[in-house]
Coordinates of C-alpha atoms in Angstrom, one line a residue:
M1 CA 0.0 0.0 0.0
Y2 CA 2.1 2.9 1.3
A3 CA 5.3 1.4 0.0
R4 CA 4.0 1.8 -3.6
E5 CA 3.1 5.5 -3.0
G6 CA 6.4 6.1 -1.2
Q7 CA 8.3 5.5 -4.5
K8 CA 6.7 8.7 -6.0
R9 CA 7.6 10.9 -3.1
K10 CA 10.5 13.3 -2.8
P11 CA 13.5 12.0 -1.0
L12 CA 13.6 13.0 2.7
G13 CA 16.6 15.4 2.3
D14 CA 15.0 17.3 -0.6
L15 CA 11.7 17.5 1.3
L16 CA 13.4 19.0 4.4
V17 CA 15.3 21.6 2.3
E18 CA 12.1 22.6 0.5
L19 CA 10.4 23.1 3.9
G20 CA 13.3 25.2 5.1
R21 CA 14.1 22.9 8.0
I22 CA 17.7 22.4 6.9
T23 CA 19.9 24.1 4.3
R24 CA 21.3 22.5 1.2
A25 CA 24.8 22.7 2.7
E26 CA 23.6 20.9 5.8
L27 CA 22.0 18.2 3.6
E28 CA 25.3 17.6 1.8
K29 CA 27.1 17.3 5.1
A30 CA 24.5 14.9 6.4
L31 CA 24.6 12.7 3.3
D32 CA 28.4 12.5 3.5
Y33 CA 28.1 11.6 7.3
Q34 CA 25.5 9.0 6.4
R35 CA 27.7 7.4 3.8
K36 CA 30.7 7.2 6.2
R37 CA 28.6 5.9 9.1
K38 CA 26.3 3.6 7.0
I39 CA 23.2 4.9 8.8
R40 CA 19.9 6.3 7.7
L41 CA 19.7 9.9 6.6
G42 CA 17.2 10.8 9.4
Q43 CA 19.6 9.3 12.0
A44 CA 22.5 11.3 10.5
L45 CA 20.5 14.6 10.7
V46 CA 19.7 13.9 14.3
E47 CA 23.3 13.0 15.3
L48 CA 24.6 16.1 13.6
R49 CA 21.9 18.1 15.5
Y50 CA 20.4 19.7 12.4
L51 CA 17.1 18.3 13.7
S52 CA 15.9 16.8 16.9
E53 CA 14.3 13.4 16.7
P54 CA 10.8 14.7 17.7
E55 CA 11.2 17.5 15.0
L56 CA 12.0 14.9 12.3
V57 CA 9.0 12.7 13.2
Q58 CA 6.7 15.8 13.3
V59 CA 7.8 17.0 9.9
L60 CA 7.3 13.5 8.4
K61 CA 3.9 13.2 10.2
T62 CA 2.7 16.5 8.9
Q63 CA 4.0 16.3 5.3
L64 CA 3.1 12.6 4.7
G65 CA -0.1 12.5 6.6
L66 CA 1.1 9.5 8.6
P67 CA 0.2 8.8 12.3
S68 CA 3.0 8.5 14.8
V69 CA 3.4 6.2 17.8
N70 CA 5.1 6.4 21.3
L71 CA 6.9 3.1 21.6
A72 CA 7.6 3.7 25.3
Q73 CA 3.8 3.3 25.9
E74 CA 2.7 1.2 22.9
E75 CA 3.3 -2.6 23.4
P76 CA 3.4 -4.8 20.3
S77 CA 1.4 -8.0 20.2
G78 CA 3.1 -11.3 20.4
E79 CA 1.5 -12.4 17.2
A80 CA 2.9 -9.4 15.3
L81 CA 6.4 -9.9 16.7
A82 CA 6.4 -13.6 15.6
L83 CA 5.5 -12.6 12.0
V84 CA 8.8 -10.8 11.3
P85 CA 12.2 -12.2 12.1
E86 CA 14.8 -10.3 14.2
H87 CA 17.4 -9.9 11.4
L88 CA 14.8 -8.1 9.2
V89 CA 13.5 -5.7 11.8
R90 CA 17.1 -4.8 13.0
R91 CA 18.3 -4.2 9.4
H92 CA 15.5 -1.9 8.5
A93 CA 14.7 -0.4 12.0
I94 CA 11.0 -1.4 11.9
L95 CA 8.7 -2.9 14.5
P96 CA 5.5 -4.9 13.8
L97 CA 2.9 -3.7 16.2
R98 CA -0.5 -5.4 15.5
R99 CA -2.2 -7.6 13.0
Q100 CA -5.6 -6.3 11.9
G101 CA -7.2 -8.8 9.6
E102 CA -5.1 -8.8 6.4
R103 CA -3.2 -5.7 7.4
L104 CA 0.0 -5.4 9.6
L105 CA 0.6 -2.2 11.5
V106 CA 4.4 -1.5 11.4
A107 CA 6.3 1.3 13.1
A108 CA 9.3 2.7 11.1
A109 CA 11.8 5.5 11.4
D110 CA 12.2 5.9 7.7
P111 CA 8.9 6.0 5.8
F112 CA 10.9 6.2 2.5
N113 CA 12.4 2.7 2.9
V114 CA 10.4 1.0 0.2
V115 CA 12.5 -2.1 0.3
A116 CA 11.7 -2.8 4.0
L117 CA 8.0 -2.5 3.5
D118 CA 8.0 -4.7 0.4
E119 CA 10.1 -7.4 2.2
V120 CA 7.6 -7.5 5.1
E121 CA 4.6 -7.7 2.7
A122 CA 6.3 -10.5 0.8
L123 CA 7.2 -12.4 3.9
T124 CA 3.9 -12.1 5.7
G125 CA 1.4 -11.9 2.8
L126 CA -0.2 -9.0 4.6
K127 CA -0.6 -5.3 3.6
V128 CA 1.6 -3.0 5.6
E129 CA 0.2 0.1 7.3
L130 CA 2.9 2.5 8.4
V131 CA 3.2 4.6 11.6
L132 CA 6.2 6.8 12.4
A133 CA 8.5 6.4 15.4
G134 CA 11.8 8.0 16.4
E135 CA 15.0 6.0 15.6
S136 CA 16.2 5.8 19.2
E137 CA 12.7 4.7 20.3
L138 CA 12.7 1.9 17.7
Q139 CA 16.1 0.7 18.8
E140 CA 15.0 0.6 22.4
A141 CA 11.9 -1.3 21.5
L142 CA 13.8 -3.8 19.3
N143 CA 16.2 -4.5 22.2
R144 CA 13.2 -5.1 24.5
Y145 CA 11.1 -7.3 22.3
Y146 CA 13.4 -9.4 20.2
G147 CA 15.6 -12.3 21.2
S148 CA 16.6 -11.5 24.8
Q149 CA 14.3 -12.3 27.7
Q150 CA 12.2 -15.0 26.1
A151 CA 15.3 -16.9 24.8
V152 CA 17.1 -16.5 28.2
E153 CA 14.1 -18.0 30.0
A154 CA 13.9 -20.9 27.5
V155 CA 17.6 -21.7 28.0
I156 CA 17.3 -21.6 31.8
R157 CA 14.4 -24.0 31.7
T158 CA 16.5 -26.4 29.8
L159 CA 19.4 -26.1 32.2
Q160 CA 17.2 -26.5 35.3
E161 CA 16.3 -30.0 34.2
R162 CA 19.9 -31.2 34.7
E163 CA 21.4 -32.6 37.8
P164 CA 24.2 -30.6 39.5
L165 CA 27.7 -31.9 39.1
P166 CA 29.6 -33.1 42.2
E167 CA 32.6 -31.0 43.2
D168 CA 35.1 -33.8 42.6
E169 CA 34.1 -34.1 38.9
F170 CA 35.1 -30.5 38.0
T171 CA 38.1 -31.6 35.9
A172 CA 39.4 -29.4 33.2
E173 CA 38.0 -31.7 30.5
R174 CA 34.5 -31.8 32.1
L175 CA 34.5 -28.0 32.6
L176 CA 35.4 -27.5 29.0
Q177 CA 32.7 -29.9 27.9
M178 CA 30.1 -28.0 30.0
G179 CA 31.2 -24.7 28.6
N180 CA 30.8 -25.9 25.1
E181 CA 27.2 -27.3 25.5
A182 CA 24.7 -25.6 23.3
P183 CA 22.4 -24.1 26.0
I184 CA 25.3 -22.6 27.9
V185 CA 26.8 -21.2 24.6
Q186 CA 23.4 -19.7 23.8
L187 CA 22.9 -18.2 27.3
V188 CA 26.4 -16.5 27.4
N189 CA 25.8 -15.1 23.9
L190 CA 22.5 -13.7 24.9
I191 CA 24.0 -12.1 28.1
L192 CA 26.8 -10.4 26.1
E193 CA 24.5 -9.3 23.2
R194 CA 21.8 -7.9 25.5
A195 CA 24.4 -6.0 27.5
V196 CA 25.6 -4.2 24.4
R197 CA 22.1 -3.4 23.2
E198 CA 21.1 -2.0 26.6
R199 CA 24.1 0.3 26.7
A200 CA 25.8 -1.4 29.7
S201 CA 29.3 -0.6 30.7
D202 CA 29.9 -3.7 32.8
I203 CA 28.4 -7.2 33.3
H204 CA 28.5 -8.8 36.8
L205 CA 28.0 -12.5 37.1
E206 CA 27.7 -13.3 40.8
P207 CA 27.1 -16.7 42.5
M208 CA 24.9 -16.7 45.6
K209 CA 23.6 -19.3 47.9
E210 CA 21.1 -20.8 45.5
E211 CA 21.3 -18.8 42.3
V212 CA 23.6 -16.9 39.9
R213 CA 22.7 -13.3 39.6
V214 CA 23.5 -11.3 36.4
R215 CA 23.6 -7.5 36.6
Y216 CA 24.4 -4.8 34.1
R217 CA 25.8 -1.4 35.0
I218 CA 23.8 1.1 33.0
D219 CA 24.3 4.9 33.4
G220 CA 26.5 4.2 36.4
F221 CA 24.0 2.0 38.3
L222 CA 23.7 -1.8 38.6
R223 CA 20.4 -3.3 37.4
E224 CA 19.5 -7.0 37.9
I225 CA 18.8 -8.6 34.5
M226 CA 18.3 -12.3 35.3
R227 CA 18.9 -15.1 37.7
S228 CA 19.9 -18.7 36.9
P229 CA 20.1 -21.8 39.0
L230 CA 23.5 -22.1 40.9
K231 CA 24.2 -25.4 39.2
T232 CA 24.6 -23.5 35.9
H233 CA 27.5 -21.3 37.4
P234 CA 30.5 -23.6 36.6
A235 CA 29.4 -24.0 33.0
L236 CA 28.8 -20.2 32.6
V237 CA 32.2 -19.3 34.0
S238 CA 33.8 -22.0 31.9
R239 CA 32.2 -20.7 28.8
I240 CA 33.4 -17.2 29.5
K241 CA 36.9 -18.5 30.3
V242 CA 37.0 -20.4 27.0
L243 CA 36.1 -17.2 25.1
A244 CA 38.6 -15.2 27.0
R245 CA 41.4 -17.8 26.7
M246 CA 41.8 -18.2 30.4
D247 CA 42.7 -21.2 32.5
I248 CA 39.5 -23.2 32.9
A249 CA 40.9 -25.4 35.7
E250 CA 42.2 -22.5 37.8
R251 CA 39.3 -21.6 40.2
R252 CA 41.2 -20.4 43.3
L253 CA 43.2 -17.5 41.9
P254 CA 42.1 -14.2 40.2
Q255 CA 42.5 -14.2 36.4
D256 CA 42.1 -11.6 33.6
G257 CA 41.2 -12.2 30.0
Q258 CA 39.7 -10.6 26.9
I259 CA 36.8 -11.4 24.5
L260 CA 36.4 -9.9 21.1
R261 CA 32.9 -10.2 19.5
A262 CA 31.0 -8.7 16.6
I263 CA 27.6 -7.7 17.8
D264 CA 25.1 -6.1 15.5
G265 CA 27.9 -5.4 13.1
E266 CA 30.1 -3.6 15.7
E267 CA 33.4 -4.9 17.1
V268 CA 33.0 -5.1 20.9
E269 CA 35.7 -5.9 23.5
F270 CA 34.9 -7.5 26.8
R271 CA 37.7 -7.3 29.4
V272 CA 37.1 -10.2 31.8
S273 CA 38.1 -10.4 35.5
T274 CA 37.4 -13.4 37.8
V275 CA 37.9 -13.6 41.5
P276 CA 37.2 -16.6 43.9
G277 CA 34.2 -16.1 46.2
Y278 CA 32.5 -18.2 48.9
Y279 CA 29.9 -19.7 46.5
G280 CA 32.2 -19.7 43.4
E281 CA 34.0 -17.3 41.1
K282 CA 32.6 -13.9 40.5
V283 CA 33.0 -12.6 36.9
V284 CA 33.0 -9.0 35.8
L285 CA 33.2 -8.0 32.2
R286 CA 34.0 -4.4 31.2
I287 CA 32.5 -3.5 27.8
L288 CA 34.5 -1.4 25.4
R289 CA 32.8 -0.5 22.1
R290 CA 35.8 -0.1 19.8
Q291 CA 33.9 1.3 16.9
R292 CA 32.0 3.8 18.9
E293 CA 32.5 7.3 17.4
L294 CA 34.7 9.4 19.6
L295 CA 32.8 12.1 21.5
H296 CA 33.6 15.7 20.9
L297 CA 34.2 18.1 23.7
S298 CA 31.1 20.0 22.7
S299 CA 28.9 16.9 23.4
L300 CA 30.2 16.1 26.9
G301 CA 28.1 18.7 28.8
F302 CA 30.5 21.7 29.1
S303 CA 28.8 25.1 29.5
A304 CA 29.8 27.6 26.8
E305 CA 32.1 29.4 29.3
N306 CA 33.7 26.3 30.7
L307 CA 34.3 25.0 27.1
R308 CA 35.9 28.3 26.1
R309 CA 38.2 28.3 29.2
Y310 CA 39.2 24.7 28.6
R311 CA 39.9 25.1 24.9
K312 CA 41.9 28.2 25.6
S313 CA 44.2 26.1 27.9
L314 CA 44.5 23.5 25.1
S315 CA 45.7 26.1 22.6
W316 CA 49.0 26.6 24.6
P317 CA 51.9 24.7 23.0
H318 CA 53.2 23.5 26.3
G319 CA 52.2 23.1 29.9
M320 CA 50.2 20.6 31.9
I321 CA 46.4 20.0 31.9
L322 CA 45.1 17.9 34.8
L323 CA 41.7 16.1 34.9
T324 CA 40.5 15.1 38.4
G325 CA 37.6 13.2 39.9
P326 CA 36.8 9.8 41.4
T327 CA 36.8 6.6 39.4
G328 CA 33.8 6.5 37.0
S329 CA 33.5 10.2 36.7
G330 CA 34.2 10.3 33.0
K331 CA 37.9 11.4 33.0
T332 CA 38.9 8.9 30.3
T333 CA 36.1 10.0 28.0
T334 CA 37.1 13.6 28.4
L335 CA 40.8 12.7 27.7
Y336 CA 39.9 10.9 24.5
A337 CA 37.7 13.7 23.4
T338 CA 40.5 16.2 24.1
L339 CA 43.0 14.0 22.1
N340 CA 40.5 13.8 19.3
E341 CA 40.4 17.6 19.2
L342 CA 44.2 17.9 19.4
N343 CA 44.9 15.2 16.8
T344 CA 46.1 17.0 13.7
P345 CA 48.8 16.0 11.1
E346 CA 51.1 18.7 12.5
R347 CA 51.2 17.1 16.0
N348 CA 53.1 14.1 17.3
I349 CA 50.8 12.7 20.1
I350 CA 51.9 9.8 22.3
T351 CA 49.8 8.3 25.1
I352 CA 50.6 6.0 28.1
E353 CA 47.6 4.1 29.2
D354 CA 46.6 1.4 31.7
P355 CA 45.1 -0.1 29.7
V356 CA 44.5 1.3 26.2
E357 CA 40.7 1.5 26.0
Y358 CA 40.1 2.9 22.5
T359 CA 42.5 3.0 19.5
L360 CA 43.0 6.4 18.0
Q361 CA 44.1 6.8 14.4
G362 CA 47.2 8.9 14.0
I363 CA 48.2 8.6 17.7
T364 CA 50.9 6.4 19.2
Q365 CA 49.3 4.6 22.2
I366 CA 51.4 2.5 24.7
G367 CA 49.9 0.2 27.3
V368 CA 51.5 -0.1 30.7
N369 CA 52.8 -3.7 31.4
Y370 CA 53.9 -4.1 35.0
K371 CA 55.1 -7.7 34.4
A372 CA 57.5 -6.5 31.7
G373 CA 58.6 -3.5 33.8
L374 CA 56.8 -1.0 31.6
T375 CA 55.5 1.4 34.2
F376 CA 54.2 4.9 33.7
D377 CA 57.4 6.6 34.7
R378 CA 59.7 4.3 32.8
I379 CA 57.7 4.7 29.5
L380 CA 57.6 8.4 30.0
K381 CA 61.4 8.6 30.2
F382 CA 61.6 6.9 26.8
I383 CA 58.8 8.7 24.9
L384 CA 60.3 12.1 25.7
R385 CA 63.0 11.0 23.3
Q386 CA 60.4 10.4 20.6
D387 CA 59.9 14.2 19.8
P388 CA 56.3 14.4 21.1
D389 CA 54.2 17.6 20.9
V390 CA 51.5 16.2 23.2
V391 CA 51.9 13.5 25.8
M392 CA 49.0 11.9 27.6
V393 CA 49.8 10.1 30.9
G394 CA 46.8 8.0 31.9
E395 CA 47.2 8.7 35.6
I396 CA 49.8 10.3 37.9
R397 CA 50.2 7.7 40.7
D398 CA 53.6 8.4 42.3
K399 CA 56.3 11.1 42.8
E400 CA 58.5 9.9 39.9
T401 CA 55.7 10.0 37.3
A402 CA 54.6 13.4 38.7
R403 CA 58.2 14.7 38.5
L404 CA 58.7 13.5 34.9
A405 CA 55.3 14.9 33.8
V406 CA 56.1 18.3 35.2
Q407 CA 59.5 18.3 33.6
A408 CA 58.0 17.4 30.3
A409 CA 55.5 20.3 30.6
L410 CA 58.3 22.7 31.4
T411 CA 60.4 21.6 28.4
G412 CA 58.0 22.4 25.6
H413 CA 55.4 19.6 25.7
L414 CA 51.7 19.7 26.3
V415 CA 51.0 17.1 28.9
L416 CA 47.5 15.7 29.8
S417 CA 47.0 13.5 32.8
T418 CA 44.6 12.6 35.7
L419 CA 44.6 12.6 39.5
H420 CA 42.1 11.3 42.0
T421 CA 41.0 14.4 44.0
N422 CA 37.6 15.9 44.8
D423 CA 38.0 19.2 43.1
A424 CA 40.3 21.3 40.9
A425 CA 42.1 23.0 43.7
G426 CA 42.8 19.8 45.4
A427 CA 44.8 18.5 42.4
L428 CA 47.4 21.2 42.9
T429 CA 47.9 20.5 46.6
R430 CA 48.0 16.8 45.8
L431 CA 51.1 17.4 43.6
I432 CA 52.7 19.3 46.5
D433 CA 52.0 16.4 48.8
M434 CA 53.7 14.1 46.3
G435 CA 56.9 16.1 46.7
I436 CA 56.8 18.4 43.7
E437 CA 58.1 21.9 44.5
P438 CA 55.3 24.6 44.4
F439 CA 57.2 26.9 42.1
L440 CA 57.5 24.1 39.5
I441 CA 53.7 23.4 39.8
A442 CA 53.0 27.1 39.4
S443 CA 55.1 27.3 36.3
A444 CA 54.0 24.0 34.7
V445 CA 50.2 23.7 35.1
N446 CA 48.0 25.5 32.7
C447 CA 44.6 24.3 33.8
V448 CA 42.8 21.9 36.2
L449 CA 39.5 20.4 35.3
A450 CA 37.3 18.5 37.9
Q451 CA 34.3 16.5 36.7
R452 CA 31.5 14.2 37.7
L453 CA 28.8 12.3 35.8
V454 CA 25.1 12.8 36.4
R455 CA 22.3 10.9 34.9
T456 CA 20.0 12.8 32.5
V457 CA 16.3 12.8 32.7
C458 CA 14.5 10.4 30.3
S459 CA 12.9 12.3 27.5
E460 CA 10.0 9.9 27.2
C461 CA 8.6 10.2 30.8
R462 CA 9.9 13.6 31.9
R463 CA 7.5 15.8 33.9
E464 CA 7.8 19.1 35.8
E465 CA 7.9 19.1 39.5
P466 CA 8.3 22.0 42.0
L467 CA 11.6 22.5 43.7
T468 CA 11.2 22.0 47.4
R469 CA 12.7 24.2 50.1
E470 CA 14.8 21.2 51.3
M471 CA 16.3 20.7 47.9
R472 CA 17.1 24.4 47.6
E473 CA 18.8 24.4 51.0
A474 CA 20.7 21.3 50.2
L475 CA 21.9 22.7 46.9
G476 CA 22.9 26.0 48.4
Q477 CA 20.9 29.3 48.3
R478 CA 23.6 31.1 46.3
N479 CA 23.0 28.7 43.5
G480 CA 19.3 29.3 43.3
G481 CA 19.2 31.6 40.3
G482 CA 15.4 31.9 40.4
V483 CA 14.8 28.2 39.5
S484 CA 11.5 27.0 41.0
T485 CA 10.8 23.8 39.1
F486 CA 12.8 20.9 37.7
Q487 CA 12.3 18.0 35.3
R488 CA 12.0 14.4 36.6
G489 CA 11.4 11.1 34.9
A490 CA 8.3 9.2 36.0
G491 CA 9.8 5.9 34.8
C492 CA 8.9 4.0 31.5
L493 CA 10.1 1.1 29.4
R494 CA 12.7 3.1 27.6
C495 CA 14.6 4.0 30.8
G496 CA 14.0 0.8 32.7
Y497 CA 11.6 2.6 35.0
S498 CA 14.6 4.6 36.5
G499 CA 13.5 8.0 35.2
Y500 CA 16.9 8.5 33.7
Y501 CA 18.5 7.7 30.3
G502 CA 22.1 8.6 29.5
R503 CA 24.6 10.8 31.4
T504 CA 26.2 14.2 31.1
G505 CA 29.2 15.8 32.8
L506 CA 29.5 18.4 35.5
F507 CA 32.6 20.4 35.2
E508 CA 34.8 22.8 37.2
V509 CA 37.4 24.5 35.0
M510 CA 40.2 26.3 36.8
P511 CA 42.8 28.0 34.5
L512 CA 45.9 29.1 36.4
T513 CA 45.8 32.8 36.5
P514 CA 48.8 34.9 37.8
R515 CA 47.0 35.3 41.1
L516 CA 46.6 31.5 41.5
R517 CA 50.2 30.8 40.5
E518 CA 51.3 33.3 43.2
L519 CA 49.2 31.5 45.8
I520 CA 50.6 28.1 44.7
A521 CA 54.2 29.3 45.0
R522 CA 53.4 30.5 48.5
R523 CA 52.0 27.0 49.4
A524 CA 48.4 28.2 49.9
D525 CA 46.0 25.4 50.8
A526 CA 43.2 24.1 48.6
D527 CA 40.5 26.2 50.2
A528 CA 42.4 29.4 49.5
L529 CA 43.0 28.4 45.9
K530 CA 39.4 27.5 45.4
K531 CA 38.1 30.9 46.8
A532 CA 40.6 32.7 44.6
A533 CA 39.4 30.8 41.5
I534 CA 35.8 31.5 42.3
A535 CA 36.6 35.2 42.7
E536 CA 38.1 35.0 39.2
G537 CA 35.0 33.5 37.6
M538 CA 35.2 29.7 38.1
A539 CA 31.9 27.9 38.4
T540 CA 32.0 25.1 40.9
L541 CA 30.8 21.6 40.2
Q542 CA 27.7 22.3 42.3
E543 CA 27.0 25.5 40.4
D544 CA 27.4 23.7 37.1
G545 CA 25.0 21.0 38.4
W546 CA 22.5 23.6 39.4
A547 CA 22.6 25.1 35.9
K548 CA 21.8 21.7 34.4
V549 CA 18.9 21.3 36.8
G550 CA 17.6 24.6 35.6
A551 CA 18.0 23.5 32.0
G552 CA 16.0 20.4 32.6
L553 CA 18.9 18.0 32.0
T554 CA 19.1 16.4 35.4
T555 CA 17.6 16.4 38.8
P556 CA 18.6 18.0 42.2
M557 CA 18.9 14.5 43.6
E558 CA 21.5 13.6 41.0
V559 CA 23.5 16.7 41.6
L560 CA 23.5 16.1 45.4
R561 CA 24.5 12.5 44.9
V562 CA 27.6 13.3 43.0
V563 CA 28.8 16.5 44.7
A564 CA 27.8 15.7 48.3
G565 CA 30.5 16.8 50.7
D566 CA 32.5 18.7 48.0
E567 CA 31.4 22.1 49.0

């Protein structure tokens, strides 16, 4: 039906240009971006921020006279899902919703995809009726309804029927056999694939008294995904060890390994760690998406003023830039985005990392190897002979690394590194505590950036709520700025009923002004440095958080969670 009509319609890009929603130049850039990324044009326009996803859907809805659907609230029927296989819906980003007699209602992000609609009609023998949905909504729905939970439950039912193996029969050969059995292979595959599709950063496989619990860390928080009988635990661990090329028979000592898998056409690395526990080995897999497009500084959550200050410090040809914050605060992401911006043919950039998380074209990356004696300080000594313009040291952990990094910054190199301190001012006093002379710090450091990550409010279930007096008092009256309401997620399928989807950064950018350099040389404490920086225009982490509450990006509870005790 609509597929035949769609062939006569103008292409999406031409339609948007004609309506004045994008320019011809923006269309050309989007088409080039689309070809490079191998994605749909609508998705390219959204990723380039020429249009928001709701704007794109609204334009198509108005111009084509098609209805739209909110997939966070609309649940497809089991009959419709069974009619179209997973490989087809994922390839074309479509979702069958309901069968109505000889017609099939299908949600699609791209109504111009004639091939997709023809394939569905040919496969089902039904006439397709189209409704519009956003690309991200569709991907979320596909992850929810195809392949994962139903298959997991089927595999677990099969495994439950088996008798547990006695402890004395856990030989290497038997464990290998168990790890290669079809139900275990299928279950591990499903756990890995679902984790990637649900945006998890880590997978936790934890044996307990009677069950094995599987949890994913999503947006910084662990969510329980499934439980399996405890008797499946040895086989699950064995399968993971087989994939990671670890010692299957060794169950009493910690081990590390690596799994490389192609999931939905993307190369994904899982870094595996096992430790012995009371009920068996606990396994944690860190997920690294190697082909994920590098973020740009402008997409991390910097305010315009903070981004201007940070970029100004990057424009210096030498000196040190320090990033600080606790583990999991996004420092590595900011470092990679910074390197991405600095990476030009005119610069020789070398990094020292523990470990290398993402490969960067045009940059020499060196991984720390303690067993081979390749420590941060030892590698740093050698790479300074490699004529670098920019050196990134993953973390300053000791006096020797700090000394060499400062020396490099003072001798014509731009040095990027991280420290574990609560705020920007604390990083400077930490260097003094490590034995670096204050006058050297005052001369070497250009800028210190402190950061945190807060969850962002889900766009599908957001609603406005009044700001209570207790929230205002907790956040600090001086940060009020006239804000009386905030956005909060009610919880929906898209966000896993958490009210949050995705994360953004809070930043505290402290360039070293002449006044601050003078205070450092006089060994001023962190409080004095912070007060001076605020007097010279620095916004604190809490103030940046308040601004994001006012903009509807996050909630007061999130800001308080990550900056509690910092002010």
